[in-house]
Coordinates of C-alpha atoms in Angstrom, one line a residue:
Chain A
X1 CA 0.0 0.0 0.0
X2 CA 3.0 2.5 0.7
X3 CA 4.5 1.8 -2.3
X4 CA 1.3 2.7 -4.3
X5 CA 0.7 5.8 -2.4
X6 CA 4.3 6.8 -3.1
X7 CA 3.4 6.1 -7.0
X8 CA 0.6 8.3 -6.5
X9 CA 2.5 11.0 -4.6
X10 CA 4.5 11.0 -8.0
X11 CA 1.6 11.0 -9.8
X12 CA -0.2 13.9 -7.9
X13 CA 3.1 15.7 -8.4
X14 CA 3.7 15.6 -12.4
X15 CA -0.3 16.5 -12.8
X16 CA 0.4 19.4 -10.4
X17 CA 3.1 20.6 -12.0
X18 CA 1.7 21.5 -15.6
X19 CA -0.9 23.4 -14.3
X20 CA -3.7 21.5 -15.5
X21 CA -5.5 21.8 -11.9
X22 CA -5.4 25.1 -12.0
X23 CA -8.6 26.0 -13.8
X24 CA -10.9 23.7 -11.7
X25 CA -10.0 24.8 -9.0
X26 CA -10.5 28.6 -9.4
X27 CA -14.0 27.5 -11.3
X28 CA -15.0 26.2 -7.8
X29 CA -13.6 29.4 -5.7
X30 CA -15.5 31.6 -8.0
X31 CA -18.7 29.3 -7.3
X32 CA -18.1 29.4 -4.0
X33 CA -17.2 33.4 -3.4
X34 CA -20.5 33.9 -5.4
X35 CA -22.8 31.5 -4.0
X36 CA -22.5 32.1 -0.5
X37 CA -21.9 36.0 -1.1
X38 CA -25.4 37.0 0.1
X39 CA -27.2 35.6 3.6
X40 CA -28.7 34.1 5.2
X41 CA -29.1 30.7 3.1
X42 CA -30.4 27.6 3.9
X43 CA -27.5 25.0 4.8
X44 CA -29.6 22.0 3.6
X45 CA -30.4 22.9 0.1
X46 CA -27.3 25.1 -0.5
X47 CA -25.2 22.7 0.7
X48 CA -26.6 20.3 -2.0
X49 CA -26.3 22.4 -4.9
X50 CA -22.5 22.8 -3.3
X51 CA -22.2 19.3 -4.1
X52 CA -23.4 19.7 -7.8
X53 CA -20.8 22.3 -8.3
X54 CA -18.4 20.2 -6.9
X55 CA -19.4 17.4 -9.2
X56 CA -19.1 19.3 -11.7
X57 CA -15.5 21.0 -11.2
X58 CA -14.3 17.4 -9.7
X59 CA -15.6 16.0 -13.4
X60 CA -13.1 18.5 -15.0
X61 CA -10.6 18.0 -12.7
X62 CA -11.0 14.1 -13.4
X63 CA -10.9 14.5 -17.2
X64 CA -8.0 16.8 -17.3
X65 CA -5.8 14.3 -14.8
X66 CA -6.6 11.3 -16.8
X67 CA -6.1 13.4 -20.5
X68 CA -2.9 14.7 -19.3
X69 CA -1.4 11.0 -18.1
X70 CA 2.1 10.9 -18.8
X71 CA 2.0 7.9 -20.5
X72 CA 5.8 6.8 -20.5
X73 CA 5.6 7.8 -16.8
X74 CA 2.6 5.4 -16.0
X75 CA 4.4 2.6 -18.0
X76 CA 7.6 3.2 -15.8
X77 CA 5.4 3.4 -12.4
X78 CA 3.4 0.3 -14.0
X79 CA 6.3 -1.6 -14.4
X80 CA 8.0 -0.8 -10.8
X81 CA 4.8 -1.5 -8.9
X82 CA 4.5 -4.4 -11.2
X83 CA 0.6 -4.4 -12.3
X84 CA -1.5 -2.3 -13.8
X85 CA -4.2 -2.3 -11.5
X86 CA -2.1 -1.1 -8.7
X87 CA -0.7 1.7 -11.5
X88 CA -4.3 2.6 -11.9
X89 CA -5.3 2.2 -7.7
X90 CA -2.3 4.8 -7.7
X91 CA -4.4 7.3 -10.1
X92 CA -7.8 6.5 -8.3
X93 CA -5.9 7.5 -4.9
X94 CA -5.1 10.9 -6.2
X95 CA -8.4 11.6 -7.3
X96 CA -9.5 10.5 -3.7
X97 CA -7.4 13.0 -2.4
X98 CA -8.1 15.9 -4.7
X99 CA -11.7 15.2 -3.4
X100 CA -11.2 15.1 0.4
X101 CA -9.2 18.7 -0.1
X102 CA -12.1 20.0 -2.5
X103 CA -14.9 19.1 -0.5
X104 CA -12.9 20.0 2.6
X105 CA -12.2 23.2 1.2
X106 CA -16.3 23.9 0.3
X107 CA -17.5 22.9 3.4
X108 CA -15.3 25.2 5.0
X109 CA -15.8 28.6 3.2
X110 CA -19.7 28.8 4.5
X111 CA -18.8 27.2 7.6
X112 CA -16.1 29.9 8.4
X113 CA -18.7 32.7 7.3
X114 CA -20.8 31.5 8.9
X115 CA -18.5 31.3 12.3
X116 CA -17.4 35.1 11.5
X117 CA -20.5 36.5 11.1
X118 CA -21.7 35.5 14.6
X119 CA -23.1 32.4 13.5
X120 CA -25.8 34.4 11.4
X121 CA -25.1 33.6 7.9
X122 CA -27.5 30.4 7.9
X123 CA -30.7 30.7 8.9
X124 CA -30.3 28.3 11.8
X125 CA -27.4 27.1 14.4
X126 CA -25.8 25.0 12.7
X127 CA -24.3 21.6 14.6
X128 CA -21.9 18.5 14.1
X129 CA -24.6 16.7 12.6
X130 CA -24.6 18.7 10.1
X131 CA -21.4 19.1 9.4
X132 CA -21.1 15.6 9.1
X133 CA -23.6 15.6 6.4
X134 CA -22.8 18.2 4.9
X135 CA -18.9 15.8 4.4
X136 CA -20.7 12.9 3.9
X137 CA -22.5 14.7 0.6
X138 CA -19.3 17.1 -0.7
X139 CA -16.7 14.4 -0.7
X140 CA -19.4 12.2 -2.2
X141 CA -20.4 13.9 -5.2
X142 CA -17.3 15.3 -5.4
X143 CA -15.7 11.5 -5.9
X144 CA -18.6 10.4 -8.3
X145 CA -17.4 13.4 -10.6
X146 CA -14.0 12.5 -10.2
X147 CA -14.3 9.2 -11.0
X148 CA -17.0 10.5 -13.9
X149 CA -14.6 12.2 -15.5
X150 CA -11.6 9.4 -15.6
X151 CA -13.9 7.6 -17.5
X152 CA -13.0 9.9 -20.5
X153 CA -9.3 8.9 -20.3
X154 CA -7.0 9.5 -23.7
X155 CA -6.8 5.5 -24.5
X156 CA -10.7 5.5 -23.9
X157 CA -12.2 8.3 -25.6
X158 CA -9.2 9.0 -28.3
X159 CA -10.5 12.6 -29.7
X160 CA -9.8 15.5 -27.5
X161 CA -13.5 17.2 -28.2
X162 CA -15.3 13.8 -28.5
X163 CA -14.6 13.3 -24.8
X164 CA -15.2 16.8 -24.0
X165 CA -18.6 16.5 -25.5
X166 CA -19.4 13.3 -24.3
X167 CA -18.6 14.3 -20.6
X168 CA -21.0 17.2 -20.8
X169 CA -24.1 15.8 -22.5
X170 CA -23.3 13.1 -19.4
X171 CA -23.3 15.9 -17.2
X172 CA -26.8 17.5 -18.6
X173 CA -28.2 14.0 -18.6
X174 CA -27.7 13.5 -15.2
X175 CA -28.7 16.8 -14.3
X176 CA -31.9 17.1 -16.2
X177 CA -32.7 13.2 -15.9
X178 CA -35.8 13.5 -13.7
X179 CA -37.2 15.9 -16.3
X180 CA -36.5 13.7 -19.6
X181 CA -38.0 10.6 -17.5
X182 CA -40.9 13.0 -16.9
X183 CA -41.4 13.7 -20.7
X184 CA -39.8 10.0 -22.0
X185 CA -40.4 7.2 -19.1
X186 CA -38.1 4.8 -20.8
X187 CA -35.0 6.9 -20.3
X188 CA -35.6 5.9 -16.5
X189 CA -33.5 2.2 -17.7
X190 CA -30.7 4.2 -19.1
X191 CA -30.5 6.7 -16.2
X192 CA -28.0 4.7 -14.5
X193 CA -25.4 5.0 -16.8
X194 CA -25.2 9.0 -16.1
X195 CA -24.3 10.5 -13.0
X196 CA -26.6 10.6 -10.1
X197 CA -26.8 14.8 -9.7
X198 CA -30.4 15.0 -10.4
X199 CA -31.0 13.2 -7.0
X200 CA -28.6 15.1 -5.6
X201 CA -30.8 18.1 -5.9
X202 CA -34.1 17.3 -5.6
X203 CA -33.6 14.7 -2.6
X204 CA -33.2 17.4 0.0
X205 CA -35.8 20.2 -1.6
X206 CA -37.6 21.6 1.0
X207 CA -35.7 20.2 4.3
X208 CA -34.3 21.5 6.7
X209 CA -32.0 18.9 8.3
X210 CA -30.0 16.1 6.6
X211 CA -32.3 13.1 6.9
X212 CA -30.5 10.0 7.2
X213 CA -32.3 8.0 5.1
X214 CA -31.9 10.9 2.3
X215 CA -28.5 11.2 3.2
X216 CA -27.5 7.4 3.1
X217 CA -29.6 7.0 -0.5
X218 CA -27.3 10.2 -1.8
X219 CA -24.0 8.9 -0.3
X220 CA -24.6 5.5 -1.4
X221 CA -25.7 6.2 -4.9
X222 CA -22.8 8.6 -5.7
X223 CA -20.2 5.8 -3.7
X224 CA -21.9 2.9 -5.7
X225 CA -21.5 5.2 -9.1
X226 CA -18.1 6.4 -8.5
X227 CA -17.2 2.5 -8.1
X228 CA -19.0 1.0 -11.2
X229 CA -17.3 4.0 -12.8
X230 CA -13.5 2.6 -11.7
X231 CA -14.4 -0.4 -12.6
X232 CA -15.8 0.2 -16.0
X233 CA -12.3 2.8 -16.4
X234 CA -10.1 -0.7 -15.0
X235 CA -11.7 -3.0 -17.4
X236 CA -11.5 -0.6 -20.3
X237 CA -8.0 0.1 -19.6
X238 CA -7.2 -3.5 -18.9
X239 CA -7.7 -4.2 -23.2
X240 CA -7.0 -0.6 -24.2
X241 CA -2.9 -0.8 -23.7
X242 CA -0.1 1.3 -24.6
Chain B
X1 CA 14.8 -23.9 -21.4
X2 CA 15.3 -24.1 -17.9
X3 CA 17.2 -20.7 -17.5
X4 CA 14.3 -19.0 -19.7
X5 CA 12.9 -15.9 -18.2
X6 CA 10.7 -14.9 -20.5
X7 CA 8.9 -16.9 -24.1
X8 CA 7.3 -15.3 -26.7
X9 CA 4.9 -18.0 -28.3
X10 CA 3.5 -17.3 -31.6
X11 CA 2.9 -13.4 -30.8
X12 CA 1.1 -10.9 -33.5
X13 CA 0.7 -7.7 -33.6
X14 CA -1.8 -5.8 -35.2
X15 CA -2.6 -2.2 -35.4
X16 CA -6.1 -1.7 -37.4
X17 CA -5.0 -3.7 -41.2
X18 CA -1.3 -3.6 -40.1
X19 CA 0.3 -6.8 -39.3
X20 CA 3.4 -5.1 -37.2
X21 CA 4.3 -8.5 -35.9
X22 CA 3.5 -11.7 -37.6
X23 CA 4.0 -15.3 -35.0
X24 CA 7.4 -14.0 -33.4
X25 CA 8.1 -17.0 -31.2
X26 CA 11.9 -17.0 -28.8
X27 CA 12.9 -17.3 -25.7
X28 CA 15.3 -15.1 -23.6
X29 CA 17.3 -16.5 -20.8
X30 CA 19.1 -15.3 -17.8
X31 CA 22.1 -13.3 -18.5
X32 CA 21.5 -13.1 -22.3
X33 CA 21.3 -9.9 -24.1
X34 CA 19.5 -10.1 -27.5
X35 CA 19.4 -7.3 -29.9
X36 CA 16.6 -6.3 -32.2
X37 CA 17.4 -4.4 -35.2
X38 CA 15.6 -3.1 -38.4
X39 CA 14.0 -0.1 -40.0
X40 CA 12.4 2.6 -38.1
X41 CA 8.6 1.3 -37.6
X42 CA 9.0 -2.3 -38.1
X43 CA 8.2 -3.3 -34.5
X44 CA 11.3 -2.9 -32.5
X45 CA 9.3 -0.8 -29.7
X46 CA 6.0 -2.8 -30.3
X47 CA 8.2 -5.8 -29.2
X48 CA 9.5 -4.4 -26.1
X49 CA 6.3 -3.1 -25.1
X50 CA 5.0 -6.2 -25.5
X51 CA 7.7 -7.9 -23.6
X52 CA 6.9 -5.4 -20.8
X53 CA 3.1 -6.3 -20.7
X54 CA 2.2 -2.5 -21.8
X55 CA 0.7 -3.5 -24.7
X56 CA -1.2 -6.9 -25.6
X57 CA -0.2 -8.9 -28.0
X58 CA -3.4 -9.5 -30.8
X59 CA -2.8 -13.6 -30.9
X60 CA -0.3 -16.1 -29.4
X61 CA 1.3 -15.2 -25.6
X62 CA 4.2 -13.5 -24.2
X63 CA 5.2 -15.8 -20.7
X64 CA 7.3 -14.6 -18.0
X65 CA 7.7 -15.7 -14.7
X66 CA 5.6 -14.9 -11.4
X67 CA 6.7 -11.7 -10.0
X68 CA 9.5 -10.8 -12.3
X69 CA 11.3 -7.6 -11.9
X70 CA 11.3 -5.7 -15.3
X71 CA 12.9 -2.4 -15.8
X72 CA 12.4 -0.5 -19.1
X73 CA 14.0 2.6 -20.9
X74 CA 11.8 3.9 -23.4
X75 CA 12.6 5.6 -26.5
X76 CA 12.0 9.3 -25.6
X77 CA 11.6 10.4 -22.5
X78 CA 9.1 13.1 -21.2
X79 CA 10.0 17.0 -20.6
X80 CA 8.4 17.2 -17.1
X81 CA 8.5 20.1 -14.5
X82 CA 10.4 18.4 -12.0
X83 CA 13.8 17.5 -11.0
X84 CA 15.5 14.6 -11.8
X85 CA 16.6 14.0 -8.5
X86 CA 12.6 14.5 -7.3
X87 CA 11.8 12.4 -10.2
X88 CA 13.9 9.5 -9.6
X89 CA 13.7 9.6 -6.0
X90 CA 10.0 9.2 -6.3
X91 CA 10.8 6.5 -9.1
X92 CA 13.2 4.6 -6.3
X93 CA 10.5 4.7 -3.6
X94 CA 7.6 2.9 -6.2
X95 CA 10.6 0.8 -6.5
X96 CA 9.9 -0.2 -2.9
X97 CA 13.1 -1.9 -2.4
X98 CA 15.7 -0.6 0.4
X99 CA 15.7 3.0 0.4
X100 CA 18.8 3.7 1.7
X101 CA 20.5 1.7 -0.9
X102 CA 18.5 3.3 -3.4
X103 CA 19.1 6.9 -2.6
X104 CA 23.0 5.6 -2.6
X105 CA 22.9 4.2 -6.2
X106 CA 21.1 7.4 -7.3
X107 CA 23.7 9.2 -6.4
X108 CA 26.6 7.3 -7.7
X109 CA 25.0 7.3 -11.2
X110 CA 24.1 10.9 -11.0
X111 CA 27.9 11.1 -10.9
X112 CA 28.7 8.1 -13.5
X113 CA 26.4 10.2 -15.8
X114 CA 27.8 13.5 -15.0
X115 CA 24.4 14.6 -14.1
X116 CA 24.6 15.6 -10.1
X117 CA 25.0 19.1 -11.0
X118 CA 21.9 19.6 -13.2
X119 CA 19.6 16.7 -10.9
X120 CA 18.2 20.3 -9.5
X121 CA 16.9 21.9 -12.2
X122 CA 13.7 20.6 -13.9
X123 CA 14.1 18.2 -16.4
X124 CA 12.1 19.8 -19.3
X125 CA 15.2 22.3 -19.6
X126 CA 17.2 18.9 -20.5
X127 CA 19.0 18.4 -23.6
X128 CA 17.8 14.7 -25.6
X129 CA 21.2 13.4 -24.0
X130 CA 20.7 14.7 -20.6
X131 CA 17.1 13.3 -21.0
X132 CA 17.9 9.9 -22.0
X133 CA 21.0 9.8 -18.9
X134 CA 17.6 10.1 -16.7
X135 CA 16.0 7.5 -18.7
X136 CA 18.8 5.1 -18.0
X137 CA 19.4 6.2 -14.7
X138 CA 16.0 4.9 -13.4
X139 CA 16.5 1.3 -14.8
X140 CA 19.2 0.6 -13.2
X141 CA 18.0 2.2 -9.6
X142 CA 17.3 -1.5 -8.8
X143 CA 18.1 -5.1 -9.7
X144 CA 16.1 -6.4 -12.8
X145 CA 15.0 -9.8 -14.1
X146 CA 14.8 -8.3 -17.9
X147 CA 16.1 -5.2 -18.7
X148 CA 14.4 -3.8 -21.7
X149 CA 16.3 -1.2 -23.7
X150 CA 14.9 0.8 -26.5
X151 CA 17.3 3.2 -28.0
X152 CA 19.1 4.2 -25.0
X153 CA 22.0 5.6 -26.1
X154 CA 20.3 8.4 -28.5
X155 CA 21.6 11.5 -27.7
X156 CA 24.0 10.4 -25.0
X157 CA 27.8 11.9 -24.7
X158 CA 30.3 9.2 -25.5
X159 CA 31.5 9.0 -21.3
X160 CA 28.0 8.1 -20.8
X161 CA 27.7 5.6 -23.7
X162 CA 30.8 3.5 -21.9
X163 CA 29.3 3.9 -18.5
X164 CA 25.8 2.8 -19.8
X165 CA 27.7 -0.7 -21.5
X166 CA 29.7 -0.8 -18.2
X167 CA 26.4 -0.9 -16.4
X168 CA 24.8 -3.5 -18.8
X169 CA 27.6 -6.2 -18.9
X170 CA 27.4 -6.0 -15.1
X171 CA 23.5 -6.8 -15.0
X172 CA 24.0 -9.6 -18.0
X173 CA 26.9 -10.8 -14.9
X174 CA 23.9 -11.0 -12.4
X175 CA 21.6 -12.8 -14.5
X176 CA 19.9 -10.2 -15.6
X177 CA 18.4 -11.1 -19.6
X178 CA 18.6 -7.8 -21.4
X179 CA 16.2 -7.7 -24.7
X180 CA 18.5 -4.2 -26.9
X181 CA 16.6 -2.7 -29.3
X182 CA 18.5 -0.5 -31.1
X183 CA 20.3 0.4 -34.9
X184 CA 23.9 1.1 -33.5
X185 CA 25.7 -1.8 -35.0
X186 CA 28.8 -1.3 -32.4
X187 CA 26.6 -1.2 -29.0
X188 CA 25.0 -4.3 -30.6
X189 CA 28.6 -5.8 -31.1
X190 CA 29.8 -4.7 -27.1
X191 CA 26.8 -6.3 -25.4
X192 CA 24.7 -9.0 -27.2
X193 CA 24.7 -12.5 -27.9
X194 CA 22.1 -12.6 -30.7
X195 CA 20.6 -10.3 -32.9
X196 CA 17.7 -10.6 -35.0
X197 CA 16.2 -7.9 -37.5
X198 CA 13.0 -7.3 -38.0
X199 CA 11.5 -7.4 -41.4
X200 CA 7.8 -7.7 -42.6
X201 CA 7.1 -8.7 -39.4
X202 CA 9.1 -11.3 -38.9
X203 CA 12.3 -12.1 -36.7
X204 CA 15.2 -12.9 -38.8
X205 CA 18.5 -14.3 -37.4
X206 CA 21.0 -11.2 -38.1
X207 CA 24.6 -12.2 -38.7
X208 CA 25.6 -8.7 -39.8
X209 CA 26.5 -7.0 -36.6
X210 CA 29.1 -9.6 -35.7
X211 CA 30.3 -9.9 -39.1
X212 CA 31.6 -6.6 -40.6
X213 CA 31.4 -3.0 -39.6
X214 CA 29.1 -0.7 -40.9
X215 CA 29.8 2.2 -43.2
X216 CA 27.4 5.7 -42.4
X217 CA 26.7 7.7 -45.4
X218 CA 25.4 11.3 -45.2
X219 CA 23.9 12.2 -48.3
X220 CA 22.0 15.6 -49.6
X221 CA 18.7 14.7 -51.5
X222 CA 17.5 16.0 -54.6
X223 CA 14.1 17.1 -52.5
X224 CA 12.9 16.2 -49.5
X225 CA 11.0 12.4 -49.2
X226 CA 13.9 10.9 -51.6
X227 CA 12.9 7.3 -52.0
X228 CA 16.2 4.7 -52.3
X229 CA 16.0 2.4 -55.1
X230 CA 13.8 -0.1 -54.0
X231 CA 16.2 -3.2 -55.2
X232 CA 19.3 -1.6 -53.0
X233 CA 20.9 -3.8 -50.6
X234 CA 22.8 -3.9 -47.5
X235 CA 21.0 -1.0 -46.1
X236 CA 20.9 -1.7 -42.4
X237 CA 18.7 1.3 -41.5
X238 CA 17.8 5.3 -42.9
X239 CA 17.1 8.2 -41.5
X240 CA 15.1 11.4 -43.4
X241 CA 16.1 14.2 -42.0
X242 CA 14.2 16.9 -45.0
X243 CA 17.0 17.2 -47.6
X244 CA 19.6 15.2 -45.7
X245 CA 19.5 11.5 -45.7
X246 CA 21.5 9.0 -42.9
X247 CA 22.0 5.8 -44.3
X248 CA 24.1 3.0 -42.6
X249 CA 25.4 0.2 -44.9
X250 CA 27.0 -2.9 -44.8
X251 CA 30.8 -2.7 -45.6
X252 CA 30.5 -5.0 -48.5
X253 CA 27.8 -3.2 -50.0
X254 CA 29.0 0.5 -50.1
X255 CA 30.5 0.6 -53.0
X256 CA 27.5 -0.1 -55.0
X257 CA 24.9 2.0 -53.0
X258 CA 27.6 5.0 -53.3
X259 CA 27.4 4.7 -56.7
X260 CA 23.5 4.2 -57.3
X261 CA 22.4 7.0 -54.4
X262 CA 24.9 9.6 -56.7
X263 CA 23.3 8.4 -60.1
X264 CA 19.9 8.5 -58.5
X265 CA 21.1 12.8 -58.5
X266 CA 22.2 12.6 -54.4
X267 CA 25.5 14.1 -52.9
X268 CA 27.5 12.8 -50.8
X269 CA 28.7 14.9 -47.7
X270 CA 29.5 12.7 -45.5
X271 CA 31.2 8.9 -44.7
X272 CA 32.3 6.8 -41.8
X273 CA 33.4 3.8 -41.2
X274 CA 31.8 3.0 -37.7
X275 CA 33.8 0.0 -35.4
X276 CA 32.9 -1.2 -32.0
X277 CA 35.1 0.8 -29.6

């Protein structure tokens, strides 16, 4: 296990280093700085849309990590850790981490304004429950569009725009799913193959605490997602070679 | 075999229509180095990578022992923003063998390859040469069942070029089975046992590396994409450089491709007889 977080230390590092993460990243500040620039807000139902930007900027982030693999360097780090699932355990691990700092990160801007404006800027106290939730949901979605996004990987989707395109009529399908089931009931058998954002939002419309059965159905569909994603990306990867 | 570390069995390649690799079937065993040889694109790195399990092979099997150890230098290597040092360090810890020991043969090949002073700087600032001494570096971190080479001297200053064969005789000492894939006819000579070229597809025993020297012709072309006369022979590889043309020969045959490349309206501005040092 060391030796495949070291791999994706190295990983982590060559992605850093051409800048690549740069653009998500400020995509989410600017969501954030203009979301929660007016109070008091509601942290239930802002916190969910929170998560759908987060998707969203973590679906980026996910396609521009796995687009801008170094190929000769995941060969080498391939070869040294001697498989390829463990080389691609080592890519998952950094998108794991990009997600615990991202969704660390958004659940602590409206939690510090709310600490520095006396405790005012949501509309009630707000207590460990739910910030728990409000983790629970973040680093959630925020993996699910990580893992989303890897899907679009160079060896899988060859054309630079294809994937592009692909990963954003995904995005809207997901999104607007509940309203295109409305209007075409059979798209409800291929909703599963898009990501599970339109629950995201809906499932907490109109409450005012994190309900743990809501909560548990959101976590686990975005956890179960995000896994049949890495596996699909694994298997994919496993006859798509160098 | 008992000694066989690795068997390719009937291997294909195929990209799309194009057959790179038609039923390649050999063994390599421990301490043997094998060359491959042949024109650019006939499936020297497609071999390699196959041997190395990046790629898969489209019918027949590549078998190689449980758990083997295989280090690799590719043919290019990539201009990142970091330092070799970081780079190689991090390399040596995926490695996951002895750290200490690592870090200590980092060093002493950043010196062999007179590269300690620049390990700081990032490596996208590297010369080709300075590029490929990293390349080389991180195979041999660490002991290796097969060592697969694929060009790895392109670039590199002669000091390096002896330190790099110093460094290979000593793995093929260990046990290591080393699998060269490369078109300089005198590295061939210094380190393997057998050659083969590659042609249509198929391995071909190669004599010519042992036998005679080669003869390196630099020729101007009448305009760029100069085709050789297709029935010329003893061309052991070409290069296209846009109006220049590398072509290495062998000896026995030079006298006859001089005089066809100058009738076919090319100059000659350069010639060299190259010999294993």
């Amino acid at each position: 296990m060391k030796r495949i977080a070291d791999a994706a230390r190295l990983q982590a590092a060559v992605y850093l280093k051409t800048g690549r993460a740069v653009m998500p990243g400020l995509a989410l500040l600017v969501f954030l700085v203009t979301f929660y620039s007016v109070g008091p807000a509601d942290l239930v139902s802002s916190t969910a849309l929170t998560a759908l930007a987060l998707f969203l900027c973590m679906t980026w982030a996910g396609i521009s990590f796995a687009r801008g693999e170094e190929p000769v360097i995941s060969q080498l780090v391939q070869l040294k850790l001697g498989s390829l699932l463990r080389e691609t355990a080592s890519r998952a691990l950094v998108l794991l981490a990009a997600a615990l700092v991202a969704s660390a990160f958004s659940a602590a801007w409206p939690l510090t304004k709310n600490a520095v404006s006396g405790g005012t800027f949501f509309i009630r106290d707000v207590n460990a429950r739910d910030i728990v939730g409000m983790l629970l949901l973040l680093v959630s979605s925020s993996l699910a569009g990580g893992a989303y996004g890897g899907l679009f990987h160079s060896r899988i989707v060859g054309d630079t725009r294809l994937a592009w395109l692909l990963a954003l009529l995904g995005c809207l399908a997901g999104v607007f799913s509940g309203v295109i089931i409305r209007g075409i009931p059979v798209f409800a058998y291929l909703s599963p193959l898009f990501p599970p954002v339109y629950s995201l939002i809906t499932r907490f419309d109109g409450s005012v605490t994190f309900e743990a059965a809501e909560l548990t159905k959101a976590v686990a569909a975005c956890w179960i997602y995000a896994a049949a994603a890495f596996s699909v990306k694994i298997l994919l990867l496993r006859r798509i070679r160098y | 075999m008992p000694d066989a570390v690795m068997t390719f069995d009937q291997v294909s390649k195929r990209f799309g229509a194009r057959e790179v690799l038609k039923n390649v079937s050999f063994q390599i065993r421990k301490g043997e180095c094998m060359a491959l040889t042949g024109l650019n694109g006939c499936g020297k790195t497609t071999l390699l990578k196959l041997a190395a399990g990046l790629t898969l092979p489209s019918s027949g099997a590549v078998r190689a022992g449980d758990g083997i150890r295989i280090q690799y230098i590719p043919e290019s290597f990539p201009r990142l923003n970091l330092s070799a040092r970081d780079l190689l360090r991090s390399l040596g810890r995926v490695e996951g063998s002895d750290q200490k020991r690592i870090k200590k043969r980092m060093e002493q090949l950043l010196v062999l390859f007179s590269l300690q002073e620049a390990s700081g700087i990032p490596i996208r600032a590297y010369s080709k040469g300075m590029l490929q001494k990293v390349s080389v570096i991180q195979a041999f971190l660490s002991q290796a069942d097969v060592l697969l080479l694929d060009e790895p001297l392109s670039g590199q200053d002669r000091e390096s070029q002896d330190a790099f064969k110093r460094l290979v005789r000593e793995s093929l000492r260990e046990g290591t089975a080393v699998l060269l894939a490369c078109h300089e006819q005198p590295l061939i000579r210094a380190l393997a046992g057998t050659a083969f070229v590659i042609r249509d597809g198929e391995l071909h025993p190669c004599e010519a590396p042992f036998g005679e020297d080669e003869v390196i012709f630099l020729f101007g072309t009448p305009e760029p994409g100069f085709l050789i006369p297709p029935d010329l022979e003893g061309i052991l590889r070409t290069e296209d450089h846009g109006g220049e043309l590398l072509l290495a020969a062998q000896q026995g045959a030079c006298d006859e491709i001089l005089r066809r490349m100058l009738q076919a309206g090319c100059r000659l501005k350069e010639m060299r007889h190259e010999k294993d040092r």
